[in-house]
Amino acid sequence: MIYSKVIGIGSFVPERVLTNDELCGIVDTSDEWITSRTGIKERRIAEKGLTTSDIAAEAAKKAIELSGLNPQDVELILAGTITPDMIFPSTSCIVQEKLGLKNAAAFDISAGCSGFIYSLSVADSFIKSGKYKNVLVIGADLLSRITDYTDRSTCVLFGDGGGAVVLTANTENTRGILSTHMHSEGGHDDILMLKGGGSLMPASLESVNSREHYIKMKGSELFRYAVNYLKAVAEEAIEFNNLKAEDIDLFVPHQANIRIIEATAKKLRFPMEKVFINVEKYGNTSSGSIPIALDEAYKSGRLKEGSLVLIDAIGAGLTWASSIIRW
Ligand code: ACO
């Protein structure tokens, strides 16, 4: 049996902090509203000129250094992102060039906030099949670039950042990815989408004036899907591995909203001490959310060798996914 073992991890967030109090000067909101509805206190915003590939490359560089691999040994680069530097070439190819990963194939995966777990799942399949031994998996987004800072119902939620892991084939023991599960359900464009800039609505004066190049979201409808689907996909992972909720050492959910995290944990009967939370610092960074949280959990000692970690996420599509990793 081949397991995809995590041998390197890294993350990167821009320096600029945007606090709730600052947002009060931009839209009609309050720190009390944002904190009580979302748990978010601040988020990071990339300065002008910084791109998703810059953030992805910084995170990936740290992950590769920690892995001890020679950069030439990376055979595949997968980047989960919905805010690529440009429509093409892919952000993965740009990261390849920035880091000199000359022997890798590279492509992006678009799965909204599930982008990192989707990418992890594809990487795991390639490793299990024997096709590749060393894969770089990235989750990175600059949501500030597609956020409408005149829309108070969305602009308080999102931030910028990214993370990366290096996976390698492990045949010696059972450390690594034990399972991944992915789901999709099209037909929900009305609750979460960015319509402008694609083949349906190429950029035009009209599309810019009608603000179609920004995220549009119906938050309360999405909230209901999030809690139900995140619970279901977490249970699917636990049952698939013949585990019980109490066997999981750390639950690292998508950091979208503290109320979604708490409601999901409650449904799964996870005590909050076993749930990793950093949404207060970064808001929702989409594909960046899980790898940033995993990196912080690892660096703070909450993820140790042999720990059983459960991750899950939901995003635009809808897409939702989970994975259990023996760290
Ligand atoms: N400040 C003050 N008031 C606000 C704000 C704000 N920032 N935003 C909305 N309100 C108001 C609304 O106008 C509404 O007022 P009204 O009753 O007078 O019309 C009131 O607050 C309640 O609005 P709701 O949308 O019902 O608030 P809700 O309790 O649902 O919380 C929230 C909103 C935080 C967005 C929540 O629905 C949520 O977190 N949803 C999930 C979003 C999410 O997780 N998205 C992740 C996927 S994103 C991706 O894939 C890229």
PDB file of C-alpha atoms and ligand atoms in Angstrom, residues 27-30 33-34 37-38 82 112-113 143 152-154 156-158 192 215 217 219-223 226 254 256-257 259-260 284 286 314-316, ligand 1:
ATOM      1  CA  VAL A  27     -19.013  50.256   4.823  1.00  0.00           C
ATOM      2  CA  ASP A  28     -21.890  50.561   7.317  1.00  0.00           C
ATOM      3  CA  THR A  29     -20.882  47.840   9.782  1.00  0.00           C
ATOM      4  CA  SER A  30     -19.518  47.370  13.308  1.00  0.00           C
ATOM      5  CA  TRP A  33     -21.705  42.697  14.116  1.00  0.00           C
ATOM      6  CA  ILE A  34     -18.707  41.155  12.366  1.00  0.00           C
ATOM      7  CA  ARG A  37     -21.759  36.807  13.182  1.00  0.00           C
ATOM      8  CA  THR A  38     -18.403  35.529  11.930  1.00  0.00           C
ATOM      9  CA  ILE A  82     -10.078  30.759  -7.756  1.00  0.00           C
ATOM     10  CA  GLY A 112     -13.823  27.362  -4.602  1.00  0.00           C
ATOM     11  CA  CYS A 113     -12.894  27.041  -0.946  1.00  0.00           C
ATOM     12  CA  LEU A 143      -9.970  37.171  -2.371  1.00  0.00           C
ATOM     13  CA  ARG A 152     -20.999  44.980   3.531  1.00  0.00           C
ATOM     14  CA  SER A 153     -22.509  41.496   3.405  1.00  0.00           C
ATOM     15  CA  THR A 154     -19.372  40.050   1.763  1.00  0.00           C
ATOM     16  CA  VAL A 156     -16.105  41.743   5.951  1.00  0.00           C
ATOM     17  CA  LEU A 157     -15.612  38.013   5.360  1.00  0.00           C
ATOM     18  CA  PHE A 158     -12.656  37.621   3.029  1.00  0.00           C
ATOM     19  CA  LEU A 192     -22.180  31.974  -4.733  1.00  0.00           C
ATOM     20  CA  ILE A 215     -18.092  37.801  -5.568  1.00  0.00           C
ATOM     21  CA  MET A 217     -23.115  35.584  -2.275  1.00  0.00           C
ATOM     22  CA  GLY A 219     -24.767  34.136   2.923  1.00  0.00           C
ATOM     23  CA  SER A 220     -27.622  32.747   4.977  1.00  0.00           C
ATOM     24  CA  GLU A 221     -28.557  30.135   2.295  1.00  0.00           C
ATOM     25  CA  LEU A 222     -24.938  29.089   1.977  1.00  0.00           C
ATOM     26  CA  PHE A 223     -24.674  28.817   5.750  1.00  0.00           C
ATOM     27  CA  ALA A 226     -22.280  24.492   4.786  1.00  0.00           C
ATOM     28  CA  HIS A 254     -12.310  25.492   6.535  1.00  0.00           C
ATOM     29  CA  ALA A 256     -15.057  30.665   6.894  1.00  0.00           C
ATOM     30  CA  ASN A 257     -17.102  31.564   9.936  1.00  0.00           C
ATOM     31  CA  ARG A 259     -20.592  29.876  13.762  1.00  0.00           C
ATOM     32  CA  ILE A 260     -20.302  27.329  10.906  1.00  0.00           C
ATOM     33  CA  ASN A 284     -11.985  33.348   4.845  1.00  0.00           C
ATOM     34  CA  SER A 286     -10.700  30.264   0.407  1.00  0.00           C
ATOM     35  CA  ILE A 314     -17.076  23.687   1.281  1.00  0.00           C
ATOM     36  CA  GLY A 315     -17.034  26.278  -1.475  1.00  0.00           C
ATOM     37  CA  ALA A 316     -18.417  27.596  -4.730  1.00  0.00           C
TER      38      ALA A 316
HETATM   39  N1  ACO B   1     -22.623  44.736   9.057  1.00  0.00           N
HETATM   40  C1  ACO B   1     -23.830  45.031   9.563  1.00  0.00           C
HETATM   41  N2  ACO B   1     -24.960  44.475   9.104  1.00  0.00           N
HETATM   42  C2  ACO B   1     -24.848  43.599   8.088  1.00  0.00           C
HETATM   43  C3  ACO B   1     -23.612  43.257   7.509  1.00  0.00           C
HETATM   44  C4  ACO B   1     -22.468  43.878   8.029  1.00  0.00           C
HETATM   45  N3  ACO B   1     -21.235  43.610   7.568  1.00  0.00           N
HETATM   46  N4  ACO B   1     -23.832  42.358   6.520  1.00  0.00           N
HETATM   47  C5  ACO B   1     -25.155  42.137   6.475  1.00  0.00           C
HETATM   48  N5  ACO B   1     -25.771  42.876   7.425  1.00  0.00           N
HETATM   49  C6  ACO B   1     -27.203  42.946   7.733  1.00  0.00           C
HETATM   50  C7  ACO B   1     -28.062  42.533   6.559  1.00  0.00           C
HETATM   51  O1  ACO B   1     -28.282  43.635   5.720  1.00  0.00           O
HETATM   52  C8  ACO B   1     -29.323  42.081   7.264  1.00  0.00           C
HETATM   53  O2  ACO B   1     -30.050  43.231   7.603  1.00  0.00           O
HETATM   54  P1  ACO B   1     -31.664  43.269   7.441  1.00  0.00           P
HETATM   55  O3  ACO B   1     -32.153  42.165   8.356  1.00  0.00           O
HETATM   56  O4  ACO B   1     -32.006  44.637   7.869  1.00  0.00           O
HETATM   57  O5  ACO B   1     -31.894  42.973   5.988  1.00  0.00           O
HETATM   58  C9  ACO B   1     -28.814  41.482   8.579  1.00  0.00           C
HETATM   59  O6  ACO B   1     -27.474  41.976   8.751  1.00  0.00           O
HETATM   60  C10 ACO B   1     -28.805  39.963   8.602  1.00  0.00           C
HETATM   61  O7  ACO B   1     -28.209  39.490   7.403  1.00  0.00           O
HETATM   62  P2  ACO B   1     -28.005  37.944   7.138  1.00  0.00           P
HETATM   63  O8  ACO B   1     -27.374  37.746   5.787  1.00  0.00           O
HETATM   64  O9  ACO B   1     -29.278  37.199   7.420  1.00  0.00           O
HETATM   65  O10 ACO B   1     -26.963  37.584   8.289  1.00  0.00           O
HETATM   66  P3  ACO B   1     -26.462  36.177   8.737  1.00  0.00           P
HETATM   67  O11 ACO B   1     -26.780  35.963  10.153  1.00  0.00           O
HETATM   68  O12 ACO B   1     -26.841  35.083   7.772  1.00  0.00           O
HETATM   69  O13 ACO B   1     -24.871  36.343   8.650  1.00  0.00           O
HETATM   70  C11 ACO B   1     -23.077  35.818   7.143  1.00  0.00           C
HETATM   71  C12 ACO B   1     -24.294  36.686   7.418  1.00  0.00           C
HETATM   72  C13 ACO B   1     -22.029  36.117   8.172  1.00  0.00           C
HETATM   73  C14 ACO B   1     -22.552  36.170   5.766  1.00  0.00           C
HETATM   74  C15 ACO B   1     -23.448  34.317   7.217  1.00  0.00           C
HETATM   75  O14 ACO B   1     -24.621  34.085   6.488  1.00  0.00           O
HETATM   76  C16 ACO B   1     -22.376  33.420   6.670  1.00  0.00           C
HETATM   77  O15 ACO B   1     -21.291  33.335   7.215  1.00  0.00           O
HETATM   78  N6  ACO B   1     -22.654  32.652   5.604  1.00  0.00           N
HETATM   79  C17 ACO B   1     -21.701  31.737   5.029  1.00  0.00           C
HETATM   80  C18 ACO B   1     -20.733  32.460   4.159  1.00  0.00           C
HETATM   81  C19 ACO B   1     -19.585  31.534   3.818  1.00  0.00           C
HETATM   82  O16 ACO B   1     -19.144  30.761   4.629  1.00  0.00           O
HETATM   83  N7  ACO B   1     -19.079  31.565   2.631  1.00  0.00           N
HETATM   84  C20 ACO B   1     -18.010  30.617   2.360  1.00  0.00           C
HETATM   85  C21 ACO B   1     -17.906  30.248   1.042  1.00  0.00           C
HETATM   86  S1  ACO B   1     -17.085  31.530   0.187  1.00  0.00           S
HETATM   87  C22 ACO B   1     -16.229  30.832  -1.133  1.00  0.00           C
HETATM   88  O17 ACO B   1     -16.361  29.702  -1.488  1.00  0.00           O
HETATM   89  C23 ACO B   1     -15.350  31.774  -1.906  1.00  0.00           C
END
